[in-house]
Coordinates of C-alpha atoms in Angstrom, one line a residue:
M1351 CA 100.0 205.6 -63.7
R1352 CA 96.8 204.6 -65.5
K1353 CA 97.3 205.3 -69.2
I1354 CA 94.6 207.1 -71.0
E1355 CA 92.4 205.2 -73.4
L1356 CA 92.2 206.0 -77.1
L1357 CA 88.7 205.1 -78.3
S1358 CA 87.9 204.8 -82.0
P1359 CA 84.7 204.5 -84.0
A1360 CA 84.2 201.4 -86.1
G1361 CA 81.3 201.2 -88.6
D1362 CA 82.0 197.7 -89.7
L1363 CA 84.3 194.7 -89.0
E1364 CA 87.1 195.9 -91.3
R1365 CA 87.2 199.4 -89.6
L1366 CA 87.3 197.7 -86.3
K1367 CA 90.4 195.7 -87.2
V1368 CA 92.1 198.7 -88.9
T1369 CA 91.6 201.1 -86.0
L1370 CA 92.7 198.5 -83.4
S1371 CA 95.7 197.7 -85.5
Y1372 CA 96.6 201.4 -85.7
G1373 CA 96.6 201.9 -82.0
A1374 CA 93.1 202.3 -80.6
D1375 CA 92.8 200.8 -77.1
A1376 CA 89.0 200.2 -77.7
V1377 CA 86.4 200.7 -80.3
Y1378 CA 82.7 201.6 -80.1
I1379 CA 80.4 200.0 -82.6
G1380 CA 76.7 199.9 -83.5
G1381 CA 74.6 196.8 -83.7
E1382 CA 71.8 196.3 -86.2
K1383 CA 69.4 197.7 -83.6
L1384 CA 69.1 200.7 -81.4
G1385 CA 72.2 202.7 -82.2
L1386 CA 72.5 206.2 -83.5
R1387 CA 74.0 205.5 -86.9
A1388 CA 71.2 203.9 -88.9
N1389 CA 73.0 204.5 -92.2
A1390 CA 76.2 202.8 -91.1
T1391 CA 76.8 199.1 -92.1
N1392 CA 76.7 198.2 -88.4
F1393 CA 77.3 194.7 -86.8
S1394 CA 75.3 191.5 -86.8
I1395 CA 75.6 189.4 -83.6
D1396 CA 78.1 187.1 -85.4
E1397 CA 80.2 190.1 -86.4
I1398 CA 80.1 191.5 -82.9
K1399 CA 81.4 188.2 -81.6
E1400 CA 84.2 188.1 -84.3
G1401 CA 85.1 191.7 -83.4
C1402 CA 85.2 191.0 -79.7
D1403 CA 87.4 188.0 -80.2
F1404 CA 89.8 190.0 -82.4
A1405 CA 90.0 192.8 -79.9
H1406 CA 90.4 190.6 -76.8
K1407 CA 93.3 188.7 -78.4
L1408 CA 95.0 192.1 -78.6
G1409 CA 94.1 192.9 -75.0
K1410 CA 91.6 195.6 -76.2
K1411 CA 87.9 196.3 -75.8
V1412 CA 84.7 196.7 -77.7
Y1413 CA 81.8 198.9 -76.6
L1414 CA 78.3 198.8 -78.1
T1415 CA 76.1 201.9 -78.6
L1416 CA 72.5 201.4 -77.3
N1417 CA 71.8 205.1 -77.1
I1418 CA 68.8 206.0 -79.1
V1419 CA 65.9 207.8 -77.4
F1420 CA 63.6 204.8 -76.8
H1421 CA 59.9 204.9 -77.9
N1422 CA 57.5 202.2 -77.0
E1423 CA 58.1 200.1 -80.1
D1424 CA 61.8 200.1 -79.5
M1425 CA 61.3 198.1 -76.3
D1426 CA 60.1 195.0 -78.1
G1427 CA 62.9 192.4 -77.8
V1428 CA 65.5 194.8 -76.3
E1429 CA 66.2 192.6 -73.3
E1430 CA 66.8 189.6 -75.5
Y1431 CA 69.0 191.7 -77.8
I1432 CA 71.1 192.9 -74.8
K1433 CA 71.6 189.2 -73.7
E1434 CA 72.7 188.3 -77.2
V1435 CA 75.3 191.1 -77.3
V1436 CA 76.6 190.2 -73.8
D1437 CA 77.0 186.6 -74.9
A1438 CA 78.9 187.8 -77.9
G1439 CA 81.5 189.3 -75.6
I1440 CA 80.9 193.0 -75.5
D1441 CA 82.8 194.9 -72.8
A1442 CA 80.5 197.8 -72.2
F1443 CA 77.3 199.5 -73.4
I1444 CA 77.0 203.1 -74.2
V1445 CA 73.5 204.1 -73.2
S1446 CA 71.2 207.0 -72.2
D1447 CA 67.9 205.5 -71.2
P1448 CA 67.4 205.0 -67.4
F1449 CA 65.6 201.7 -67.8
I1450 CA 68.4 200.3 -70.0
I1451 CA 71.0 201.4 -67.5
S1452 CA 69.2 199.6 -64.6
H1453 CA 68.5 196.5 -66.6
I1454 CA 72.1 196.0 -67.6
K1455 CA 73.5 196.7 -64.2
K1456 CA 71.0 194.4 -62.5
N1457 CA 71.4 191.4 -64.9
Y1458 CA 75.0 191.8 -66.2
P1459 CA 77.1 193.4 -63.4
N1460 CA 80.3 192.4 -65.1
V1461 CA 79.6 194.5 -68.2
E1462 CA 80.3 198.2 -67.9
V1463 CA 77.7 200.8 -68.6
H1464 CA 78.8 204.2 -70.1
L1465 CA 76.4 207.2 -70.1
S1466 CA 76.2 208.4 -73.7
T1467 CA 76.9 212.0 -74.8
Q1468 CA 73.3 211.9 -75.9
N1469 CA 72.4 212.6 -72.3
S1470 CA 74.1 216.0 -72.7
T1471 CA 75.8 215.8 -69.3
T1472 CA 77.3 219.2 -68.3
N1473 CA 77.6 219.3 -64.5
Y1474 CA 78.9 217.3 -61.6
E1475 CA 75.6 216.8 -59.8
T1476 CA 74.2 214.9 -62.8
V1477 CA 77.4 212.8 -62.9
E1478 CA 77.0 212.1 -59.2
Y1479 CA 73.4 211.1 -59.8
F1480 CA 74.3 208.5 -62.5
K1481 CA 77.2 207.3 -60.4
N1482 CA 74.7 206.3 -57.7
E1483 CA 72.6 204.6 -60.4
G1484 CA 75.7 202.4 -61.2
I1485 CA 77.1 204.1 -64.2
D1486 CA 80.8 203.2 -64.7
R1487 CA 81.8 206.0 -67.0
V1488 CA 80.2 209.3 -68.3
V1489 CA 80.8 210.6 -71.8
L1490 CA 80.5 214.3 -71.3
A1491 CA 78.7 216.7 -73.6
R1492 CA 81.1 218.4 -76.0
E1493 CA 80.1 221.9 -74.9
L1494 CA 82.4 222.0 -71.8
S1495 CA 85.5 223.9 -71.0
K1496 CA 88.7 222.5 -69.6
E1497 CA 87.8 224.0 -66.2
E1498 CA 84.4 222.5 -66.2
I1499 CA 85.7 219.0 -67.1
K1500 CA 88.3 219.2 -64.3
E1501 CA 85.7 220.3 -61.7
I1502 CA 83.5 217.3 -62.6
I1503 CA 86.4 214.9 -62.3
D1504 CA 87.6 216.4 -59.0
K1505 CA 84.2 216.4 -57.4
T1506 CA 82.8 213.0 -58.6
H1507 CA 85.9 210.8 -59.1
V1508 CA 83.9 209.1 -61.9
D1509 CA 85.7 207.8 -65.1
I1510 CA 85.2 210.6 -67.7
E1511 CA 85.3 210.2 -71.5
V1512 CA 85.5 213.2 -73.8
F1513 CA 85.4 213.7 -77.6
I1514 CA 88.7 214.9 -79.1
H1515 CA 88.2 214.8 -82.9
G1516 CA 85.6 214.8 -85.6
A1517 CA 82.2 216.4 -86.5
M1518 CA 80.4 218.6 -84.0
C1519 CA 76.7 219.1 -83.7
T1520 CA 75.3 222.6 -84.1
C1521 CA 72.8 221.8 -81.3
F1522 CA 73.6 220.0 -78.1
S1523 CA 74.0 216.3 -78.7
G1524 CA 70.8 214.5 -77.9
R1525 CA 68.8 217.7 -77.9
C1526 CA 68.4 218.3 -81.7
A1527 CA 65.1 218.2 -83.5
L1528 CA 66.2 219.9 -86.8
S1529 CA 66.4 216.6 -88.8
N1530 CA 63.0 215.4 -87.5
Y1531 CA 61.4 218.8 -88.2
V1532 CA 62.8 219.3 -91.7
T1533 CA 63.1 215.8 -93.1
N1534 CA 61.0 213.6 -90.7
R1535 CA 64.2 211.7 -89.9
D1536 CA 64.7 211.5 -86.1
A1537 CA 68.3 212.3 -85.2
N1538 CA 67.8 210.9 -81.7
R1539 CA 66.8 207.5 -83.1
G1540 CA 69.6 207.1 -85.6
G1541 CA 68.3 209.0 -88.7
C1542 CA 70.1 212.4 -88.6
A1543 CA 70.0 214.1 -92.0
Q1544 CA 72.6 216.7 -90.9
V1545 CA 70.2 219.6 -91.6
C1546 CA 72.7 221.8 -89.8
R1547 CA 75.0 221.3 -92.8
F1548 CA 72.5 222.4 -95.4
S1549 CA 72.9 225.7 -97.2
F1550 CA 70.0 228.1 -96.8
I1551 CA 69.0 231.4 -98.6
N1552 CA 68.0 234.4 -96.5
G1553 CA 65.5 237.2 -97.3
D1554 CA 68.3 239.1 -99.2
N1555 CA 68.9 236.0 -101.4
K1556 CA 72.2 235.4 -99.8
E1557 CA 73.5 231.9 -98.8
F1558 CA 74.1 231.1 -95.2
T1559 CA 74.7 228.1 -93.1
M1560 CA 74.8 227.1 -89.4
A1561 CA 77.3 224.3 -89.7
T1562 CA 80.1 223.9 -87.2
K1563 CA 83.8 223.4 -87.9
D1564 CA 85.2 220.0 -86.9
M1565 CA 86.8 219.4 -83.5
N1566 CA 90.5 218.8 -83.3
M1567 CA 92.1 218.6 -79.9
A1568 CA 95.6 217.3 -80.9
R1569 CA 97.3 220.3 -79.2
Y1570 CA 95.4 219.7 -75.9
I1571 CA 95.8 216.0 -75.3
S1572 CA 98.4 216.6 -72.6
D1573 CA 95.9 218.9 -70.8
L1574 CA 93.2 216.2 -70.9
I1575 CA 95.6 213.6 -69.5
D1576 CA 96.8 216.0 -66.8
I1577 CA 93.2 216.8 -65.5
G1578 CA 92.4 213.1 -65.2
V1579 CA 90.2 212.3 -68.3
V1580 CA 90.1 208.5 -68.7
S1581 CA 89.2 208.1 -72.4
L1582 CA 89.7 210.1 -75.5
K1583 CA 87.0 209.5 -78.1
V1584 CA 87.2 210.0 -81.9
E1585 CA 84.0 210.6 -83.8
G1586 CA 83.2 209.0 -87.2
R1587 CA 81.8 205.5 -87.5
M1588 CA 81.0 206.2 -91.2
R1589 CA 84.5 207.6 -92.0
S1590 CA 86.8 205.9 -94.5
L1591 CA 89.5 203.4 -93.6
Y1592 CA 92.2 205.9 -94.6
Y1593 CA 90.7 208.6 -92.4
L1594 CA 90.5 206.3 -89.4
A1595 CA 94.0 204.9 -89.9
T1596 CA 95.5 208.4 -90.1
V1597 CA 93.5 209.9 -87.2
I1598 CA 93.9 207.0 -84.8
G1599 CA 97.6 206.5 -85.8
T1600 CA 98.3 210.2 -85.2
Y1601 CA 96.6 210.4 -81.9
R1602 CA 98.4 207.2 -80.8
K1603 CA 101.7 208.9 -81.5
I1604 CA 100.7 212.0 -79.6
I1605 CA 99.6 210.0 -76.5
D1606 CA 102.7 207.8 -76.6
D1607 CA 105.0 210.8 -77.1
Y1608 CA 103.5 212.5 -74.1
Y1609 CA 104.0 209.6 -71.8
N1610 CA 107.5 209.1 -73.1
N1611 CA 108.3 212.8 -72.4
N1612 CA 109.2 213.6 -76.0
L1613 CA 106.1 215.4 -77.4
T1614 CA 107.9 218.4 -78.9
E1615 CA 106.4 221.4 -80.6
E1616 CA 107.9 220.2 -83.9
K1617 CA 106.2 216.9 -83.5
L1618 CA 102.9 218.5 -82.7
N1619 CA 103.1 220.6 -85.8
T1620 CA 103.8 217.5 -87.9
Y1621 CA 100.8 215.7 -86.3
E1622 CA 98.5 218.6 -86.9
Q1623 CA 99.5 218.9 -90.5
R1624 CA 98.8 215.2 -91.0
L1625 CA 95.4 215.5 -89.4
A1626 CA 94.6 218.6 -91.5
R1627 CA 95.4 216.8 -94.8
V1628 CA 93.0 214.0 -94.1
A1629 CA 90.1 216.3 -93.3
N1630 CA 87.9 218.4 -95.6
R1631 CA 86.7 220.9 -93.0
E1632 CA 88.3 223.5 -90.9
V1633 CA 88.9 222.6 -87.3
S1634 CA 88.5 224.2 -83.8
S1635 CA 88.9 223.3 -80.2
H1636 CA 85.4 224.7 -79.7
Y1637 CA 84.4 225.1 -76.0
F1638 CA 87.6 223.8 -74.5
L1639 CA 89.4 227.1 -74.1
K1640 CA 86.5 229.6 -74.4
E1641 CA 82.8 229.9 -75.2
A1642 CA 82.3 228.9 -78.8
D1643 CA 81.5 231.7 -81.1
Y1644 CA 81.2 232.6 -84.8
T1645 CA 84.9 231.6 -85.4
D1646 CA 84.0 228.0 -84.7
Q1647 CA 81.2 227.9 -87.3
Y1648 CA 80.6 228.5 -91.0
Y1649 CA 78.1 231.2 -91.6
T1650 CA 78.6 232.2 -95.3
G1651 CA 79.2 228.8 -97.0
R1652 CA 82.2 226.6 -97.1
N1653 CA 84.4 224.6 -99.4
E1654 CA 84.8 220.9 -98.7
A1655 CA 87.2 219.5 -101.3
S1656 CA 87.4 215.7 -101.4
N1657 CA 90.7 214.5 -100.1
Q1658 CA 92.9 212.9 -102.7
D1659 CA 95.9 212.0 -100.6
Y1660 CA 94.9 208.4 -100.0
L1661 CA 96.5 206.5 -102.9
G1662 CA 95.9 202.9 -101.9
Q1663 CA 95.9 200.1 -99.4
V1664 CA 98.8 197.7 -99.4
I1665 CA 98.0 194.1 -100.3
S1666 CA 101.4 192.5 -100.0
Y1667 CA 105.2 193.2 -100.4
D1668 CA 107.5 191.0 -102.5
K1669 CA 110.8 191.6 -100.7
E1670 CA 112.8 189.6 -103.2
N1671 CA 111.6 191.5 -106.2
K1672 CA 111.0 194.7 -104.3
L1673 CA 107.4 195.1 -105.5
L1674 CA 104.7 196.7 -103.4
K1675 CA 101.2 195.4 -104.4
I1676 CA 98.4 197.9 -103.8
Y1677 CA 94.7 198.3 -104.2
E1678 CA 94.5 201.8 -105.7
R1679 CA 92.0 204.5 -104.5
N1680 CA 93.2 207.7 -106.2
Y1681 CA 95.1 208.8 -109.3
F1682 CA 98.9 209.1 -109.1
K1683 CA 101.8 209.0 -111.5
L1684 CA 105.5 208.5 -111.9
H1685 CA 107.8 210.7 -109.7
D1686 CA 105.1 211.6 -107.3
K1687 CA 106.5 211.7 -103.8
V1688 CA 104.5 209.3 -101.6
E1689 CA 104.6 207.9 -98.1
L1690 CA 104.0 204.3 -96.9
F1691 CA 102.7 204.1 -93.4
T1692 CA 102.0 201.0 -91.3
P1693 CA 99.9 200.2 -88.2
L1694 CA 103.1 199.8 -86.1
G1695 CA 104.0 203.4 -86.9
S1696 CA 106.7 202.9 -89.5
I1697 CA 106.8 205.5 -92.3
V1698 CA 108.8 205.3 -95.5
E1699 CA 108.9 208.2 -98.0
F1700 CA 109.8 207.4 -101.6
S1701 CA 109.3 208.5 -105.2
V1702 CA 107.3 206.4 -107.6
E1703 CA 110.0 205.4 -110.1
K1704 CA 108.5 202.2 -111.5
L1705 CA 104.8 201.4 -111.8
Y1706 CA 103.1 198.3 -113.2
N1707 CA 99.6 197.1 -113.8
E1708 CA 98.3 193.7 -112.8
D1709 CA 99.7 192.2 -116.0
M1710 CA 103.1 193.6 -115.1
E1711 CA 103.0 196.1 -118.0
E1712 CA 105.0 199.2 -117.2
L1713 CA 103.0 202.4 -116.8
D1714 CA 103.5 206.1 -116.2
V1715 CA 100.2 206.7 -114.4
A1716 CA 97.7 204.8 -112.2
R1717 CA 94.4 206.2 -113.3
H1718 CA 91.8 203.5 -112.5
P1719 CA 90.6 203.4 -108.8
D1720 CA 89.8 199.9 -107.4
S1721 CA 92.5 198.4 -109.6
I1722 CA 95.6 196.5 -108.7
Y1723 CA 99.0 198.1 -109.2
Y1724 CA 102.6 197.3 -108.3
L1725 CA 105.2 199.9 -107.2
Y1726 CA 109.0 199.4 -107.0
L1727 CA 110.1 199.9 -103.3
D1728 CA 113.3 198.9 -101.7
T1729 CA 112.8 198.8 -97.9
D1730 CA 113.6 196.6 -94.9
I1731 CA 110.7 197.7 -92.7
K1732 CA 108.0 195.3 -91.8
I1733 CA 105.0 196.0 -93.9
D1734 CA 102.0 194.9 -91.9
E1735 CA 98.4 194.1 -92.9
Y1736 CA 96.4 197.4 -93.4
S1737 CA 99.5 199.4 -94.4
M1738 CA 98.6 202.3 -96.7
I1739 CA 100.2 204.8 -99.0
R1740 CA 99.4 208.5 -99.3
L1741 CA 100.5 211.4 -101.5
I1742 CA 103.0 213.9 -100.1
E1743 CA 103.7 215.9 -103.2
K1744 CA 102.7 215.7 -106.9
S1745 CA 105.5 215.6 -109.5
D1746 CA 105.7 217.8 -112.6
Y1747 CA 105.9 214.7 -114.7
N1748 CA 103.9 215.2 -117.9
V1749 CA 101.5 212.4 -118.6
L1750 CA 100.7 212.0 -122.3

């Protein structure tokens, strides 16, 4: 059986390494040109090569987005840029422009071409058309039901990729002009200002919004596997390392548990709780089960509290002295219950009983983000690079 692919975003080289380490089978990245995340760090040619080398050593893949709506000026140097990227080792391009599709297929037949969700593909005839144009995979629009996805797969036998987690567009992907109209930033050329998340005031002086809730398909991964989807895609090239590690690590467990026939209701509940704690928006399955409606959107404002669970990234572990060295990201204190998790899936819960600063002075609170701290931890698990700690429960310890 062909195992389904878990596809992660990666906004820079560190995110690429983290998400592949946490279980992604492939990553999609943006170069310094012609992708749809102009505000992300994005990858130089040298970084693309380093990322591809890192992925290929793990037996994994790297896809490059080349999916803006091309205007005349965007064509200058595009063929040379494509060659540079191919030479750097990219495995596939994610594209929407017909000329770019034909150029890559004609000149680089060993590199896959995936039709971007920016094309808003919603029917099997369109998939069949692009199949005849040489497309290797289609990333479907996010506005499709389970039955529609299955019908497309059954009738075309084309590799299909779908989004499973992250932000949703209020308008169809690739068909939105709100950002361009309101802020003169073209969403279809990488400059989306997310106008759909703005708050507005109506004629009665009441606040309203048109923002969508995020997508979360954790409960329906088994359905997507069963109907023949080839790749499960997570949104979020600009998300934090902690967010990506948690989301990718959680979906990795869901997929593996399904194939190992041990994905229980209890496990699913745990995974959903883990995903809920890393997000700051409510979630929905949107169009998968029914036509999306008001329950899938925010109409009267929303609260998006910043997540404070991420306490730090592990730098090293001194097994002899039982000291965990971390780079702190959020405030924590003695007796807080925390959880260490690793890219290989190991999890250790413990209470913070001893805490030291970089000078090994004993403390009762870590209150300075971006500082180095040491925690006492007695464990035999292998603590890999990119291991992290998160808060489970705050203690009642009174800090003076």
